[in-house]
mmCIF file of C-alpha atoms and ligand atoms in Angstrom:
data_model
loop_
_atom_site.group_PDB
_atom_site.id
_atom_site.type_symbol
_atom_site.label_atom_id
_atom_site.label_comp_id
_atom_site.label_asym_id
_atom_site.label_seq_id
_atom_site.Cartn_x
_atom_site.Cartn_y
_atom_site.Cartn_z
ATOM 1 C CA UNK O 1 185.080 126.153 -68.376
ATOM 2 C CA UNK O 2 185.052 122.589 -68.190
ATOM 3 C CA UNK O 3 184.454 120.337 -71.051
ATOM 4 C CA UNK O 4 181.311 117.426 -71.197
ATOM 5 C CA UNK O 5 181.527 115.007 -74.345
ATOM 6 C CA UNK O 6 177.582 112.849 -74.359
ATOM 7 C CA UNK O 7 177.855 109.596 -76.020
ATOM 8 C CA UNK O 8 174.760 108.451 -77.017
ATOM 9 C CA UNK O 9 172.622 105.732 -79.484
ATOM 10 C CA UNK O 10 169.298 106.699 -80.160
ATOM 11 C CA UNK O 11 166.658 109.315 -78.791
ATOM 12 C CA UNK O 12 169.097 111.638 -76.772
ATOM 13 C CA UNK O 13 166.370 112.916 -74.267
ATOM 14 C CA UNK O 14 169.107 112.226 -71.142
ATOM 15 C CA UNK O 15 171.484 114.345 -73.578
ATOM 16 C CA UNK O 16 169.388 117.151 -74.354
ATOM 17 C CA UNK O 17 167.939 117.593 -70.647
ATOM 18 C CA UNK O 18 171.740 117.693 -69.969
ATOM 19 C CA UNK O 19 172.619 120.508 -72.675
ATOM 20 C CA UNK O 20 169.450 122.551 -71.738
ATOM 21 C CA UNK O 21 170.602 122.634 -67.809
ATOM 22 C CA UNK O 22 173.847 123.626 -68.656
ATOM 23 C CA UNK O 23 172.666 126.708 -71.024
ATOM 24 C CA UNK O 24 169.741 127.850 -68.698
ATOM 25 C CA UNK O 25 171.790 127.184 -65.272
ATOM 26 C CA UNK O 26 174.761 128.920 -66.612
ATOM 27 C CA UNK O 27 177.137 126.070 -65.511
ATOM 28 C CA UNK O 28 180.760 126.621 -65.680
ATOM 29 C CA UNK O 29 180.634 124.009 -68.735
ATOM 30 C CA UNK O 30 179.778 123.267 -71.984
ATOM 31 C CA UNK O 31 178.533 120.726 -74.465
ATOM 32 C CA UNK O 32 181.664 120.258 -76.201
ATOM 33 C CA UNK O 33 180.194 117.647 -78.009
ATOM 34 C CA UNK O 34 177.718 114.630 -79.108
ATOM 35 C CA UNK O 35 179.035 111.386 -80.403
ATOM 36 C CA UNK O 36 176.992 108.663 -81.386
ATOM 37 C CA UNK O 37 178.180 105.216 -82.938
ATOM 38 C CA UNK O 38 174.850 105.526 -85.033
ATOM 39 C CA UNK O 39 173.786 107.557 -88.148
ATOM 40 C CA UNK O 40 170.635 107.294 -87.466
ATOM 41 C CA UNK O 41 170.519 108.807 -83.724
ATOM 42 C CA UNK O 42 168.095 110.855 -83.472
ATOM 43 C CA UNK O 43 169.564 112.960 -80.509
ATOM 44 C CA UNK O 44 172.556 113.839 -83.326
ATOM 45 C CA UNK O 45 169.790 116.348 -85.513
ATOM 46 C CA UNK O 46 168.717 117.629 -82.119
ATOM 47 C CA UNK O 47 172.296 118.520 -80.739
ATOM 48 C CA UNK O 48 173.389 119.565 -83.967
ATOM 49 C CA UNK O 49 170.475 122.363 -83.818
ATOM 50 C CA UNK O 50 171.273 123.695 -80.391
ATOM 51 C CA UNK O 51 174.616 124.224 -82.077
ATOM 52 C CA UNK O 52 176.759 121.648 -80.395
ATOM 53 C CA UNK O 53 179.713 119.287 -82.643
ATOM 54 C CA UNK O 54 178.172 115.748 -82.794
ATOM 55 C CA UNK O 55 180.174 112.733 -84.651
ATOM 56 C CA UNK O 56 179.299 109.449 -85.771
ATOM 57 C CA UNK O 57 181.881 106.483 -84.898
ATOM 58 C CA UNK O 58 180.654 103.531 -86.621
ATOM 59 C CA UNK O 59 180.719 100.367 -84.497
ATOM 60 C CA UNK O 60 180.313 98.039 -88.162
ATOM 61 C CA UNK O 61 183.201 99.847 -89.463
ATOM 62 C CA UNK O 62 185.590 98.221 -86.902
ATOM 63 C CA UNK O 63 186.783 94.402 -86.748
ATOM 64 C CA UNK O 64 187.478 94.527 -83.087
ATOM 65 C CA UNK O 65 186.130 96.100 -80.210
ATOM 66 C CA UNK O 66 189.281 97.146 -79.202
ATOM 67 C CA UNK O 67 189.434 98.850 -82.436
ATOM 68 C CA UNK O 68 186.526 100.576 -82.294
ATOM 69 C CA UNK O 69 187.344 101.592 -78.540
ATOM 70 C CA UNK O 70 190.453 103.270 -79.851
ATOM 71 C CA UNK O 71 188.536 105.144 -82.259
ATOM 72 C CA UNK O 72 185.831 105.985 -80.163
ATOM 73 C CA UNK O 73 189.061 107.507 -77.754
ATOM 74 C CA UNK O 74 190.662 109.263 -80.822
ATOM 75 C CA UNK O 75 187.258 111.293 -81.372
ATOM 76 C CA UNK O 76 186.495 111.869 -77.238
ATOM 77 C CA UNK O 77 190.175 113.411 -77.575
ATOM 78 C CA UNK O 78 189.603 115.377 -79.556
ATOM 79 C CA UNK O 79 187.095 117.497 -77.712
ATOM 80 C CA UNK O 80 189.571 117.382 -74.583
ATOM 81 C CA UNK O 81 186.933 116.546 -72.376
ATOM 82 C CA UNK O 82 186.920 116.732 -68.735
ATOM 83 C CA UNK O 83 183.819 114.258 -67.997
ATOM 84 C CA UNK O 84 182.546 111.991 -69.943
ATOM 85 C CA UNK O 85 178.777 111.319 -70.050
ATOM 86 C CA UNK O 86 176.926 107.990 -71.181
ATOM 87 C CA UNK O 87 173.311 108.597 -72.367
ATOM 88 C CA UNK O 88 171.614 105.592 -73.273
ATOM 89 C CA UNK O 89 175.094 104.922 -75.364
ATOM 90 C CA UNK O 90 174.564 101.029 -76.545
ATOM 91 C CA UNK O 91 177.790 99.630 -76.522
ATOM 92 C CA UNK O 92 179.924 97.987 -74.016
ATOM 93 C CA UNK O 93 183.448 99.348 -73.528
ATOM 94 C CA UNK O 94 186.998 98.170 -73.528
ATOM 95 C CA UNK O 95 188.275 98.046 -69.975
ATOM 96 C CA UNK O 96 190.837 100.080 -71.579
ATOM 97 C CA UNK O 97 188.765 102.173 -72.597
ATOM 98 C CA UNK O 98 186.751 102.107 -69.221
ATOM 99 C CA UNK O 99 190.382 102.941 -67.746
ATOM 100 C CA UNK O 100 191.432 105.510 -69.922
ATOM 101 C CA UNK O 101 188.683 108.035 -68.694
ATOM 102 C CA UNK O 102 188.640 106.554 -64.717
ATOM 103 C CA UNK O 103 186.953 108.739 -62.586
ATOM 104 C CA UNK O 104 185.407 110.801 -65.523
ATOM 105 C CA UNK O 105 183.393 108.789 -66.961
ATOM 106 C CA UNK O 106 179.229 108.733 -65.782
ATOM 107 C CA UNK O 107 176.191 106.530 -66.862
ATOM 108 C CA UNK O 108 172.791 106.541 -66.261
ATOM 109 C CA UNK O 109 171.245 103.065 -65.754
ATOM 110 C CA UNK O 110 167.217 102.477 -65.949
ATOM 111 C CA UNK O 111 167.162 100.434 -63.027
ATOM 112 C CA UNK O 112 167.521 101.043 -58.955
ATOM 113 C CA UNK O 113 171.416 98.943 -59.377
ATOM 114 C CA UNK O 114 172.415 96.474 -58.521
ATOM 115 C CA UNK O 115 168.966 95.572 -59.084
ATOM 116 C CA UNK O 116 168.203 94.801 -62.673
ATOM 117 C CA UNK O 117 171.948 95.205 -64.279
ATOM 118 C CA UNK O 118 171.748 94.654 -68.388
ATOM 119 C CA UNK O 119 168.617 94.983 -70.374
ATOM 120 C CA UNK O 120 164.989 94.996 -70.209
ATOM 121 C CA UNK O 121 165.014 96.880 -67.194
ATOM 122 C CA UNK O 122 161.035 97.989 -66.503
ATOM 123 C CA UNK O 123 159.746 94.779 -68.394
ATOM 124 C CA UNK O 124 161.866 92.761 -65.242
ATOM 125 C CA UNK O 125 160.928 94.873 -63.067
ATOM 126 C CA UNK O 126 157.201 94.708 -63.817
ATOM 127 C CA UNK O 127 157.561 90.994 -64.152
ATOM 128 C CA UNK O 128 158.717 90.452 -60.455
ATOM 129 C CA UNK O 129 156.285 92.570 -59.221
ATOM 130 C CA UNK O 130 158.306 95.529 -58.166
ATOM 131 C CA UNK O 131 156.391 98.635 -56.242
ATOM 132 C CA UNK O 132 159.522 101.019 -57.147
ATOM 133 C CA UNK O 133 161.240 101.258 -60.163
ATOM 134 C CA UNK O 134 163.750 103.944 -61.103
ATOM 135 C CA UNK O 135 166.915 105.006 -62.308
ATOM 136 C CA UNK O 136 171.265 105.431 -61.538
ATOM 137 C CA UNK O 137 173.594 107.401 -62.325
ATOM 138 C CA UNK O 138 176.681 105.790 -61.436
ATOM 139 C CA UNK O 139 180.637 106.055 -62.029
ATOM 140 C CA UNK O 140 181.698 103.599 -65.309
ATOM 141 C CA UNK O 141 184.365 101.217 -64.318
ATOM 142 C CA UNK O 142 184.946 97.639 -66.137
ATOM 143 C CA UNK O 143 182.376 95.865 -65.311
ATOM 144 C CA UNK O 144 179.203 96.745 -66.981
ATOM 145 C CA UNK O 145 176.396 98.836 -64.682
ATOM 146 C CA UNK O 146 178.522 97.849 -61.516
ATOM 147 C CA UNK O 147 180.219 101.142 -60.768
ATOM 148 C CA UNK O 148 180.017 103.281 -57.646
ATOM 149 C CA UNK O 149 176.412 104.611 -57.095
ATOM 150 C CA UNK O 150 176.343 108.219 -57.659
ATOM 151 C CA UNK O 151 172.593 109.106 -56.750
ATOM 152 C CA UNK O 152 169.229 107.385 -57.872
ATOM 153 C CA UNK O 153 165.761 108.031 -58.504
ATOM 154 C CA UNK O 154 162.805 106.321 -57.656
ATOM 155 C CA UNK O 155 159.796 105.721 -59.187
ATOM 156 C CA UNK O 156 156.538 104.027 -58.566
ATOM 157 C CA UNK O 157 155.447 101.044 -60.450
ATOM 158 C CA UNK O 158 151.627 101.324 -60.606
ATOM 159 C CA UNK O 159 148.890 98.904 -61.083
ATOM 160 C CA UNK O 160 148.332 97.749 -64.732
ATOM 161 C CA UNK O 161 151.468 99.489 -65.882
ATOM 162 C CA UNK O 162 152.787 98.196 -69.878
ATOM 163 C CA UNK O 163 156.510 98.701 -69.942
ATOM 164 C CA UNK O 164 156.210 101.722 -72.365
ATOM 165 C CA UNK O 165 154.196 103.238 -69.612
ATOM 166 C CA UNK O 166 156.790 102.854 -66.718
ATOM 167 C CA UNK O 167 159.849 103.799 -69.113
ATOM 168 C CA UNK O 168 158.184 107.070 -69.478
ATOM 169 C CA UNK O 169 157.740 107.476 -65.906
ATOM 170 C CA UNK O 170 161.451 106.651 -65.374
ATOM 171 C CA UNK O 171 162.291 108.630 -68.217
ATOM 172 C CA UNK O 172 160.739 111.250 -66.790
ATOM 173 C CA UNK O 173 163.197 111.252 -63.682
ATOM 174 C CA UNK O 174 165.916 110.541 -65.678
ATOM 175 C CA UNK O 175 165.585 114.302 -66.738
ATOM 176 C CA UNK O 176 165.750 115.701 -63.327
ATOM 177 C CA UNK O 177 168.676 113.421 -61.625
ATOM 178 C CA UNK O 178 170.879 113.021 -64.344
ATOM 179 C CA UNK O 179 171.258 117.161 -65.084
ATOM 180 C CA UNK O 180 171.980 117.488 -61.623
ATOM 181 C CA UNK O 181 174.522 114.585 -61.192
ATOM 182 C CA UNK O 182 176.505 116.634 -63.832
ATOM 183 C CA UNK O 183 176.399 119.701 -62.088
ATOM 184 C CA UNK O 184 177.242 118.277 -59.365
ATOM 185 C CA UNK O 185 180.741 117.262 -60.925
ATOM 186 C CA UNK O 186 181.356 120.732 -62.788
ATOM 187 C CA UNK O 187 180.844 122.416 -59.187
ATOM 188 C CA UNK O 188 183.324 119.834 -57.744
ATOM 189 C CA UNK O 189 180.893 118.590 -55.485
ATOM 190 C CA UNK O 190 181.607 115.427 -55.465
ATOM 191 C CA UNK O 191 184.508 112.708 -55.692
ATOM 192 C CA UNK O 192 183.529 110.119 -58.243
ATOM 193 C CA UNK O 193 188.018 108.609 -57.695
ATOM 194 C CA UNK O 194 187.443 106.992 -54.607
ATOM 195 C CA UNK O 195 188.162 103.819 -53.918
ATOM 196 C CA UNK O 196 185.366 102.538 -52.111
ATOM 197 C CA UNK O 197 181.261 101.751 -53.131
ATOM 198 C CA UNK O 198 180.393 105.284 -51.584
ATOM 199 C CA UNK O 199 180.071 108.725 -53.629
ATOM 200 C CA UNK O 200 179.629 111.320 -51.692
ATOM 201 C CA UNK O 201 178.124 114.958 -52.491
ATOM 202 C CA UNK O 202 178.245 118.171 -50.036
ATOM 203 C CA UNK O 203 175.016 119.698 -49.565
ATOM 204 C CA UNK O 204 172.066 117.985 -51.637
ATOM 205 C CA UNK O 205 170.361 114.911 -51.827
ATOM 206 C CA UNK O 206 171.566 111.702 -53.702
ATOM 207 C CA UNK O 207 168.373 110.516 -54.560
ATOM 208 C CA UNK O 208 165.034 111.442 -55.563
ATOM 209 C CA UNK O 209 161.700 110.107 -54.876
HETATM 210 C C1 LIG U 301 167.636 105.870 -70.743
HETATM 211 O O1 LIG U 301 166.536 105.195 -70.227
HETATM 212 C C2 LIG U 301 168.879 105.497 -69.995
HETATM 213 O O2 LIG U 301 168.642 105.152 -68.668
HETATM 214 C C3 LIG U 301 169.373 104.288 -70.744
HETATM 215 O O3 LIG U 301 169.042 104.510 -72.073
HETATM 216 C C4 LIG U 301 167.958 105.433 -72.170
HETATM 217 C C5 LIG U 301 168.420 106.551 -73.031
HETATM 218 O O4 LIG U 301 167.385 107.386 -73.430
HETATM 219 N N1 LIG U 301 170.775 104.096 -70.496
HETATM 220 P P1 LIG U 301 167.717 108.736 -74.187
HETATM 221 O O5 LIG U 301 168.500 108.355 -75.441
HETATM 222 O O6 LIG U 301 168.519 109.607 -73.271
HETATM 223 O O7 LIG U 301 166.406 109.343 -74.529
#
């Protein structure tokens, strides 16, 4: 039984979509654990009642990034995790960090990438007039929202749409791909070490429209 550790910031709807796959799909996996570097994460209560170990590593407490990498690493360890899994987790990380969980380590980026890399991804997109809009899970390496593209979802951006109106539709998709991505990895489906920009899965789909 393999091992997923979810590091997230805030709502933990990518998280809990996650967890619920795994228990109702029977995956050969478990949620060995939540860890936020907030408090005040919501998605903490919710893990916490579907029984899962969640942890708080504070950000403020540390002087350093590097510190707070470390102790981020110290707490991951803990829950010997096989994959790693980055749900709307707000911080960027240590290429040592990055390194220390190579080819492990997945994100989920609200944004067709390379397309809108770093923040305010539907208010850009809406802004430049965009017909699709979507979302990518991809692997982590050093540099931030770059990594190889696992799969990606699309979305459409529709006439009139507020950004709070296309997040939700994003949102939305986020729920399907990102469960699946993960499966995908527990079956050992697919490669996420290789060298090159390409990730390739037997079988199914990389992308969803
Ligand atoms: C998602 O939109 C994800 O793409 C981004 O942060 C958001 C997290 O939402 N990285 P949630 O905490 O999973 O609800």
């Amino acid at each position: 039984m393999k091992n997923i550790v979810i590091l997230i910031s805030g709502r933990g709807s990518n998280m809990m979509a996650i967890a619920e796959a795994c228990a109702a799909e029977g995956w050969n996996a478990r949620v060995a654990a939540v860890i936020s570097n907030r408090q005040d994460a919501a998605g903490l209560a919710e893990a916490a009642q579907r029984g899962i170990a969640t942890a708080v590593v504070d950000h403020r407490v540390h002087a350093t990034r590097a510190a707070f990498d470390a102790a981020l690493a110290d707490v991951i360890d803990g829950f010997a995790p096989d994959l790693v899994v980055l749900a709307g987790f707000m911080r960027i990380l240590s290429a040592e960090f990055v390194n220390r969980y190579a080819g492990r380590m997945l994100n989920i980026h609200p944004s067709l990438l390379p397309a809108f890399s770093g923040l305010n991804t539907h208010r850009r997109a809406i802004d430049a007039g965009c017909k699709l809009a979507g979302a990518t899970v991809h692997v982590v390496t050093p540099e931030l929202d770059h990594g190889p593209i696992v799969a990606q979802a699309a979305v459409p951006v529709l006439e009139g749409d507020t950004e709070e109106a296309l997040a939700a539709r994003v949102t939305a998709a986020e729920h399907i791909l990102y469960p699946r991505v993960v499966r995908w990895w527990v079956d050992g489906d697919v490669d996420f070490s290789g060298e090159g920009r390409m990730v390739h899965r037997r079988g199914e789909a990389q992308w969803l429209l």
